[in-house]
Short mmCIF file of C-alpha atoms in Angstrom, two decimals:
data_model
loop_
_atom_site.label_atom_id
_atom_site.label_comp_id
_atom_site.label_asym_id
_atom_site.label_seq_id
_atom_site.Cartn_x
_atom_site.Cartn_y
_atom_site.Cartn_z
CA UNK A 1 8.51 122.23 13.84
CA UNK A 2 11.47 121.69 16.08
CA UNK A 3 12.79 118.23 16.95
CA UNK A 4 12.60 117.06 20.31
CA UNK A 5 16.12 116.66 22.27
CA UNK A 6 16.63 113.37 23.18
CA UNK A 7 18.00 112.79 26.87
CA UNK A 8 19.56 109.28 26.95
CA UNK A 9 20.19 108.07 30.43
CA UNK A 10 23.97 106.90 31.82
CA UNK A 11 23.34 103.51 31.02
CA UNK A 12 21.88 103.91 27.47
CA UNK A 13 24.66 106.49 26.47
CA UNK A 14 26.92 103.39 27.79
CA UNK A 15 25.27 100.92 25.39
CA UNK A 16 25.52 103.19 22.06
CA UNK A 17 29.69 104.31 23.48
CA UNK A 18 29.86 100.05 23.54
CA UNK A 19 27.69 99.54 20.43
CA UNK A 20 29.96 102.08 18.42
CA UNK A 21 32.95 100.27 19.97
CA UNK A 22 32.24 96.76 19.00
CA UNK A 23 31.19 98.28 15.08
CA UNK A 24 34.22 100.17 14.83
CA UNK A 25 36.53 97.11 13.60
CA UNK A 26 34.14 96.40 10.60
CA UNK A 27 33.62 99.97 10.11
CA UNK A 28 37.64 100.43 9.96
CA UNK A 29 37.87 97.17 7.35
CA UNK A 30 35.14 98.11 5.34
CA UNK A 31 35.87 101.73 5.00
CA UNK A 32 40.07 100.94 4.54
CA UNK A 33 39.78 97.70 2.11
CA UNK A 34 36.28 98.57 0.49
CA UNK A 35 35.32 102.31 0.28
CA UNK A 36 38.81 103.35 -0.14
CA UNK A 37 39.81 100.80 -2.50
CA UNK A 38 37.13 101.75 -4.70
CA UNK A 39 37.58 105.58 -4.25
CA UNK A 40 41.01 104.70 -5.32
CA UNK A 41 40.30 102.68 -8.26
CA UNK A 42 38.03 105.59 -9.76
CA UNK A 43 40.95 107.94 -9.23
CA UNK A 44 42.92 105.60 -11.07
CA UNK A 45 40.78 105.28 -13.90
CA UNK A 46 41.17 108.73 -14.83
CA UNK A 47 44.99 108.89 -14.81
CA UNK A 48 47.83 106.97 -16.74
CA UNK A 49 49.46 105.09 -13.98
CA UNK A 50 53.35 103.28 -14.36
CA UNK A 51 53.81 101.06 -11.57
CA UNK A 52 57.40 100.84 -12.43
CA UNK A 53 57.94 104.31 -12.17
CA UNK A 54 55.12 105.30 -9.30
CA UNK A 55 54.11 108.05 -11.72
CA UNK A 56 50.48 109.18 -12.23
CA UNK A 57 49.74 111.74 -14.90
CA UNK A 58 45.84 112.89 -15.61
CA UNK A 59 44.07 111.77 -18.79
CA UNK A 60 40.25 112.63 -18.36
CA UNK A 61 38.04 110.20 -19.72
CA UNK A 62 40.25 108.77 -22.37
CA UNK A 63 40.40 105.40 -20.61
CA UNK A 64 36.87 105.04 -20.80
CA UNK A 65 36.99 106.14 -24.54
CA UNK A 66 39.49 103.32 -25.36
CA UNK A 67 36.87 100.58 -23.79
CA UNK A 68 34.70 101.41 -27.27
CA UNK A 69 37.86 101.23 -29.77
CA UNK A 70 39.30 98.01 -27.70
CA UNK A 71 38.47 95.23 -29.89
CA UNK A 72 40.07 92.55 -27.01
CA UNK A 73 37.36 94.61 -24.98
CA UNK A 74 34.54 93.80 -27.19
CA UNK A 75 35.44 90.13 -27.49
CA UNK A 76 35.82 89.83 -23.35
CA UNK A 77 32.67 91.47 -23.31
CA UNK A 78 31.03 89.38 -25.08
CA UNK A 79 32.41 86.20 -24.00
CA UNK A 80 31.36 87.58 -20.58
CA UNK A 81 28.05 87.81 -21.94
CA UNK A 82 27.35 84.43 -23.12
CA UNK A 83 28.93 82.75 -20.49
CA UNK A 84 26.59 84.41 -17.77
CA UNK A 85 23.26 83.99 -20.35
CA UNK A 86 23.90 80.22 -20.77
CA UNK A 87 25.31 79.56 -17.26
CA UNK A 88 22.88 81.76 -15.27
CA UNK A 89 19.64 80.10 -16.74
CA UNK A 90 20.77 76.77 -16.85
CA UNK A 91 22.19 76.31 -13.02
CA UNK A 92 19.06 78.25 -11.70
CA UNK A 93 16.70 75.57 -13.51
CA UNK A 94 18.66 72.12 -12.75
CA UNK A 95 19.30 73.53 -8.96
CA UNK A 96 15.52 74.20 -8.36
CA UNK A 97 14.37 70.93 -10.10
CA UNK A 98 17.25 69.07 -8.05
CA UNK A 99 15.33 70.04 -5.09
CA UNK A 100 12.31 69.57 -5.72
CA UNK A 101 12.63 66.09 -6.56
CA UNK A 102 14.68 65.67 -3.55
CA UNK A 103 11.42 67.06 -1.14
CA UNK A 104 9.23 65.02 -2.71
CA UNK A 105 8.31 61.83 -0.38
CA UNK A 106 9.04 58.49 -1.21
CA UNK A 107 12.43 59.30 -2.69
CA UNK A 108 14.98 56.80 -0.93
CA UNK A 109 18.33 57.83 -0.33
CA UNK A 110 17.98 61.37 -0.49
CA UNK A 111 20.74 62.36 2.27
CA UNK A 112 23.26 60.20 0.48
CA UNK A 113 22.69 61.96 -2.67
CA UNK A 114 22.64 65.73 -1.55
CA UNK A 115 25.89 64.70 0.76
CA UNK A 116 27.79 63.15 -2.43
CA UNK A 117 26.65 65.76 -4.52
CA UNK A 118 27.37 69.06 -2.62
CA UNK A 119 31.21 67.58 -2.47
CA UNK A 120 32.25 69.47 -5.08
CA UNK A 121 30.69 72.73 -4.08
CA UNK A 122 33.82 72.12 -1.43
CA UNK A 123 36.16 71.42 -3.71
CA UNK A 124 38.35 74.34 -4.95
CA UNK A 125 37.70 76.36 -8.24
CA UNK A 126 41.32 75.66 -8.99
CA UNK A 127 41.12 71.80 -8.54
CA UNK A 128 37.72 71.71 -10.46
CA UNK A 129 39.44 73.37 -13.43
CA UNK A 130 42.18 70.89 -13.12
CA UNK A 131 40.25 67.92 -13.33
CA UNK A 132 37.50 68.82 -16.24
CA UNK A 133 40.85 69.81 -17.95
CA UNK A 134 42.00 66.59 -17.21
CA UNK A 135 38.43 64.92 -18.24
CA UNK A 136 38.14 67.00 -21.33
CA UNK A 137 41.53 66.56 -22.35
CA UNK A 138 41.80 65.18 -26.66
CA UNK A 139 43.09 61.65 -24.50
CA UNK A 140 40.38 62.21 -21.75
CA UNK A 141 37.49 60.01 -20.19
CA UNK A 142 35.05 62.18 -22.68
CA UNK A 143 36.55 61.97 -26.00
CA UNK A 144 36.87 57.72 -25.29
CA UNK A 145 33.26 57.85 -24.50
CA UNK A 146 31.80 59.42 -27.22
CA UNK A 147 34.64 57.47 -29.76
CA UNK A 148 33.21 54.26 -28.23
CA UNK A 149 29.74 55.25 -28.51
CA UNK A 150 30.25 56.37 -32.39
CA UNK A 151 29.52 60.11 -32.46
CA UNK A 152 32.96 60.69 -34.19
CA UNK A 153 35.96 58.91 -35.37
CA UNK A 154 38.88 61.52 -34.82
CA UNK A 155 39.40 63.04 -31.02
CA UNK A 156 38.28 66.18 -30.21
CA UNK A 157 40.69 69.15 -28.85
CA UNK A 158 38.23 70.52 -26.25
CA UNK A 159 40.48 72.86 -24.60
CA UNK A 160 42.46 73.97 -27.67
CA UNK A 161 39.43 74.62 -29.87
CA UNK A 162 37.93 77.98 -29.65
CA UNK A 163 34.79 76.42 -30.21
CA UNK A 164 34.84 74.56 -27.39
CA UNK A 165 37.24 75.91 -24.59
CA UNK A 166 34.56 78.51 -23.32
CA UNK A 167 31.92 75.47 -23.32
CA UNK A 168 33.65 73.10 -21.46
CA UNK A 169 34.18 76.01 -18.72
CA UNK A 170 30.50 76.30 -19.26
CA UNK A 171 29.79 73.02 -18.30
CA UNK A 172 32.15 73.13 -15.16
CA UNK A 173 31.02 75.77 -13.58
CA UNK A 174 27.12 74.71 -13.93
CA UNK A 175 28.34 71.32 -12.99
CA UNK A 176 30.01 73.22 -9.55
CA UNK A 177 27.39 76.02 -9.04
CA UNK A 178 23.97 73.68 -8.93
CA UNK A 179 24.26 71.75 -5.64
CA UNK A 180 24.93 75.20 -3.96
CA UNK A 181 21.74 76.56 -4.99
CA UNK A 182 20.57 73.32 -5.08
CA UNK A 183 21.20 73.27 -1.05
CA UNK A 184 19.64 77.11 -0.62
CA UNK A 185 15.95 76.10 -2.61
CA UNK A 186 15.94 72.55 -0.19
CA UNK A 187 16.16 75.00 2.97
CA UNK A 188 13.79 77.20 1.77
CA UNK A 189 10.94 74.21 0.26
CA UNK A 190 11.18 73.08 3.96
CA UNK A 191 9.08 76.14 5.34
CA UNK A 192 6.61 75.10 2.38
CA UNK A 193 3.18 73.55 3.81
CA UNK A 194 2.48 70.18 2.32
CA UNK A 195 -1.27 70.84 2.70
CA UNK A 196 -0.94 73.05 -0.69
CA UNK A 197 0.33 70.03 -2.22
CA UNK A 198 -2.08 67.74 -0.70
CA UNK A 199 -4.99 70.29 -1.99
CA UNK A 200 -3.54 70.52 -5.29
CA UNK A 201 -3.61 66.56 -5.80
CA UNK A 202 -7.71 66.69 -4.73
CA UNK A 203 -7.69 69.13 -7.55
CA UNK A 204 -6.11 66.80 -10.06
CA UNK A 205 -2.80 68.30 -10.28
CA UNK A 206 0.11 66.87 -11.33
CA UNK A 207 3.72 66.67 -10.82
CA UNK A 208 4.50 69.42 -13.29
CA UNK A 209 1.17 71.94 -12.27
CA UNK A 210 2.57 71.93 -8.44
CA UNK A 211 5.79 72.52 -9.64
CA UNK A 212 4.46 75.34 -12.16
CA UNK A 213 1.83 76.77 -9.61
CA UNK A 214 2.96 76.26 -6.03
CA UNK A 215 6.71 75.39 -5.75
CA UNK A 216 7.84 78.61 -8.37
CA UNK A 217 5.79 81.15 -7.11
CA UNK A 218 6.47 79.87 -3.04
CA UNK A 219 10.61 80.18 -4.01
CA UNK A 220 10.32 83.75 -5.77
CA UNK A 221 12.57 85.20 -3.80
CA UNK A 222 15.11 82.44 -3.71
CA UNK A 223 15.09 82.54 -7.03
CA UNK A 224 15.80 86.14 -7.15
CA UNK A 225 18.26 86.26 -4.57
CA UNK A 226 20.12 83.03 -7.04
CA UNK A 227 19.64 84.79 -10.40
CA UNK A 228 21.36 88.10 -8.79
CA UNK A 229 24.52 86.22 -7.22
CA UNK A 230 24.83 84.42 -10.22
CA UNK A 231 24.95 87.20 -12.22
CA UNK A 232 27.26 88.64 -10.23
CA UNK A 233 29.60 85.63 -9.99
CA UNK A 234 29.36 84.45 -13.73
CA UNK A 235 30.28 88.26 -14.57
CA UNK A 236 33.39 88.01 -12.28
CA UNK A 237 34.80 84.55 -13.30
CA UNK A 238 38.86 85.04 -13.40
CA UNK A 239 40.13 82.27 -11.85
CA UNK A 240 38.49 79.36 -14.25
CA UNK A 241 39.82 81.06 -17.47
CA UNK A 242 43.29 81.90 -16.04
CA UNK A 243 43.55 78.50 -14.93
CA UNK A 244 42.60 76.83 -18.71
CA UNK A 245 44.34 79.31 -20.67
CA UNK A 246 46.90 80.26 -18.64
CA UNK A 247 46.16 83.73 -18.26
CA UNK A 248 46.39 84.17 -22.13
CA UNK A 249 42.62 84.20 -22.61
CA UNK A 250 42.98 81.60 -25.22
CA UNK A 251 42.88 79.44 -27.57
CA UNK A 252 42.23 82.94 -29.94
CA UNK A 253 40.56 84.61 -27.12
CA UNK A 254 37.87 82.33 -26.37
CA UNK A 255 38.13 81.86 -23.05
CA UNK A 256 39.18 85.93 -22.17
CA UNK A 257 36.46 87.37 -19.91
CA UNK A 258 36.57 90.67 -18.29
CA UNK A 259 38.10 89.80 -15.22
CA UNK A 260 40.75 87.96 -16.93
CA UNK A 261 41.17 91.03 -19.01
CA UNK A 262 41.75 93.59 -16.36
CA UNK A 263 44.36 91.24 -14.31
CA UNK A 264 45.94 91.48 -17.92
CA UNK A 265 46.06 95.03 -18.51
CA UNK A 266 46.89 95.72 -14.91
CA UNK A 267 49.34 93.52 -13.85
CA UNK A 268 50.84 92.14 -16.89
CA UNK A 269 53.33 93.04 -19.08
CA UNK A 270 51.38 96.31 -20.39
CA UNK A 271 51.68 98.38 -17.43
CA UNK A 272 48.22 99.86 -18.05
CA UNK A 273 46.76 99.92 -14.55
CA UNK A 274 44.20 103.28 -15.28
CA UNK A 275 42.80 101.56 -18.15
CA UNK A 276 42.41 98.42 -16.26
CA UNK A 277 40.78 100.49 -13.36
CA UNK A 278 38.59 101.86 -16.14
CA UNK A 279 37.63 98.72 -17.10
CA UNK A 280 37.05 97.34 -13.33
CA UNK A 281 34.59 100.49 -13.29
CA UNK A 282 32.75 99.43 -16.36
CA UNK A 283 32.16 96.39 -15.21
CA UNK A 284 30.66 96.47 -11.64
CA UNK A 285 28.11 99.24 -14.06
CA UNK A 286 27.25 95.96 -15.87
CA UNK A 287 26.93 94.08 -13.59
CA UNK A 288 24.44 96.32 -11.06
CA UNK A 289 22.66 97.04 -13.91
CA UNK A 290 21.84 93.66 -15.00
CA UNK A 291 21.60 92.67 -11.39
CA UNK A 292 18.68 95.87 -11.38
CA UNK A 293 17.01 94.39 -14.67
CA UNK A 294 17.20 90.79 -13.07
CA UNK A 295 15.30 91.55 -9.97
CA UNK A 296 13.05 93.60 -11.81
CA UNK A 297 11.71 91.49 -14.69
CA UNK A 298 11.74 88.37 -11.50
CA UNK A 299 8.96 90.49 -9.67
CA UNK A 300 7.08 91.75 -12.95
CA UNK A 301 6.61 88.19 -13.60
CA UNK A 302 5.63 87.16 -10.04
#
């Protein structure tokens, strides 16, 4: 069959010449700082690349073969791992609980308590870190509380222990991340008719069944849209680590993600910048596959 010309009028061919013309900025950006970059990055990855020296010589695939031999890679991988599984989880429950209590009725001083506790969703990453360091430090506010309250005699290094250095980051960044998501399931329960709530209560139900029945399934996509971004975010944390351990990854690698990894391995003292590419590429695989399996196993349960 052959496709029909299409004759645009004067004035139409006018729109899509100005159309075009206010796109091409973004177009420029995107295809400069994003499409290139990354084009860039996967040629890296495939080279051995000396900043010092400019020099680029070809190695196949041997940077990706390191990433299985890499035993610093295995423990930023997993470290990675558990801190998006525990984080993840945990900030999508308390943010969607958060908010529904907060749309129930008869709550009093519900704008005072969403406006005091999305401040820190303001505050910088960098000053968070700062002050749970601060509060989680062996002469902080924490280990005098739980001294005072008996749960152990002898201070507790939090940020020097390897068994607790990735935790307390843990704790910050669900502690940072909830009234964000907290904010995005209010604005979406607002569009929710109360009428399914008022039918559910002639029905007998109770707190927990319209929670369970009405409010999960209604926010469904909300919660799919906060399950992928923070998958994608816990994935990517750099600046939280750096910040703790400065940029060591430490105490004994406990705190070295992925990100924290790569900055290493480009930009440090190793001069490794196609493995670190490598590695960069590895990662965004991870994460859009587990951002796939996410979305996925979200709908097969809806």
């Amino acid at each position: 069959m052959e496709r029909k010309k299409t004759n645009y009028t004067k004035s139409q061919w006018q729109e899509i010449r100005q159309a075009w013309l206010f796109l091409a900025p973004a177009i420029i950006v995107v295809g400069i700082f994003f499409v290139l970059a990354v084009l860039f990055a996967f040629y890296l990855s495939f080279n051995d690349v000396n900043l010092f020296t400019n020099t680029f010589s070809f190695k196949g695939i041997e940077n990706y073969l390191r990433i299985f031999t890499d035993q610093k890679a295995r423990i930023a991988l997993r470290n990675t791992a558990t801190f998006a599984l525990v984080v993840v989880p945990l900030q999508t429950i308390f943010a969607l609980i958060i908010a529904y209590i907060l749309s129930s009725k008869g709550i009093k001083g519900k704008k005072l308590f969403r406006m005091v506790y999305f401040l820190p969703t303001l505050t910088s990453s960098s000053a968070l870190t700062i002050i749970f360091m601060f509060i989680f430090n062996i002469y902080g506010p924490v280990n005098d509380l739980f001294m005072n309250l008996g749960f152990y005699s002898e201070p507790i290094n939090f940020l020097q222990e390897p068994a607790y250095a990735l935790k307390v980051i843990m704790v910050m960044n669900i502690w940072s991340t909830v009234p964000y998501y907290m904010t995005i399931y209010l604005a979406s329960l607002v569009d929710l008719p109360h009428s399914l709530y008022e039918a559910a209560e002639i029905d007998g139900a109770t707190t927990v069944d319209k929670l369970r029945y009405i409010t999960i399934p209604y926010l469904r996509p909300i919660t799919t849209y906060v399950l992928l971004t923070g998958i994608i975010g816990t994935f990517q944390m750099f600046d939280q680590a750096y910040i703790f351990s400065n940029g060591s990854g430490g105490p004994n690698n406990s705190t070295l993600t992925l990100s924290l990894m790569i900055y290493q391995y480009a930009f440090g003292q190793m001069n490794t910048m196609g493995y670190a590419a490598a590695l960069a590429i590895v990662l965004a695989i991870i994460i859009f596959i587990t951002s796939l399996l996410a979305e996925k196993l979200n709908k097969e349960r809806g």
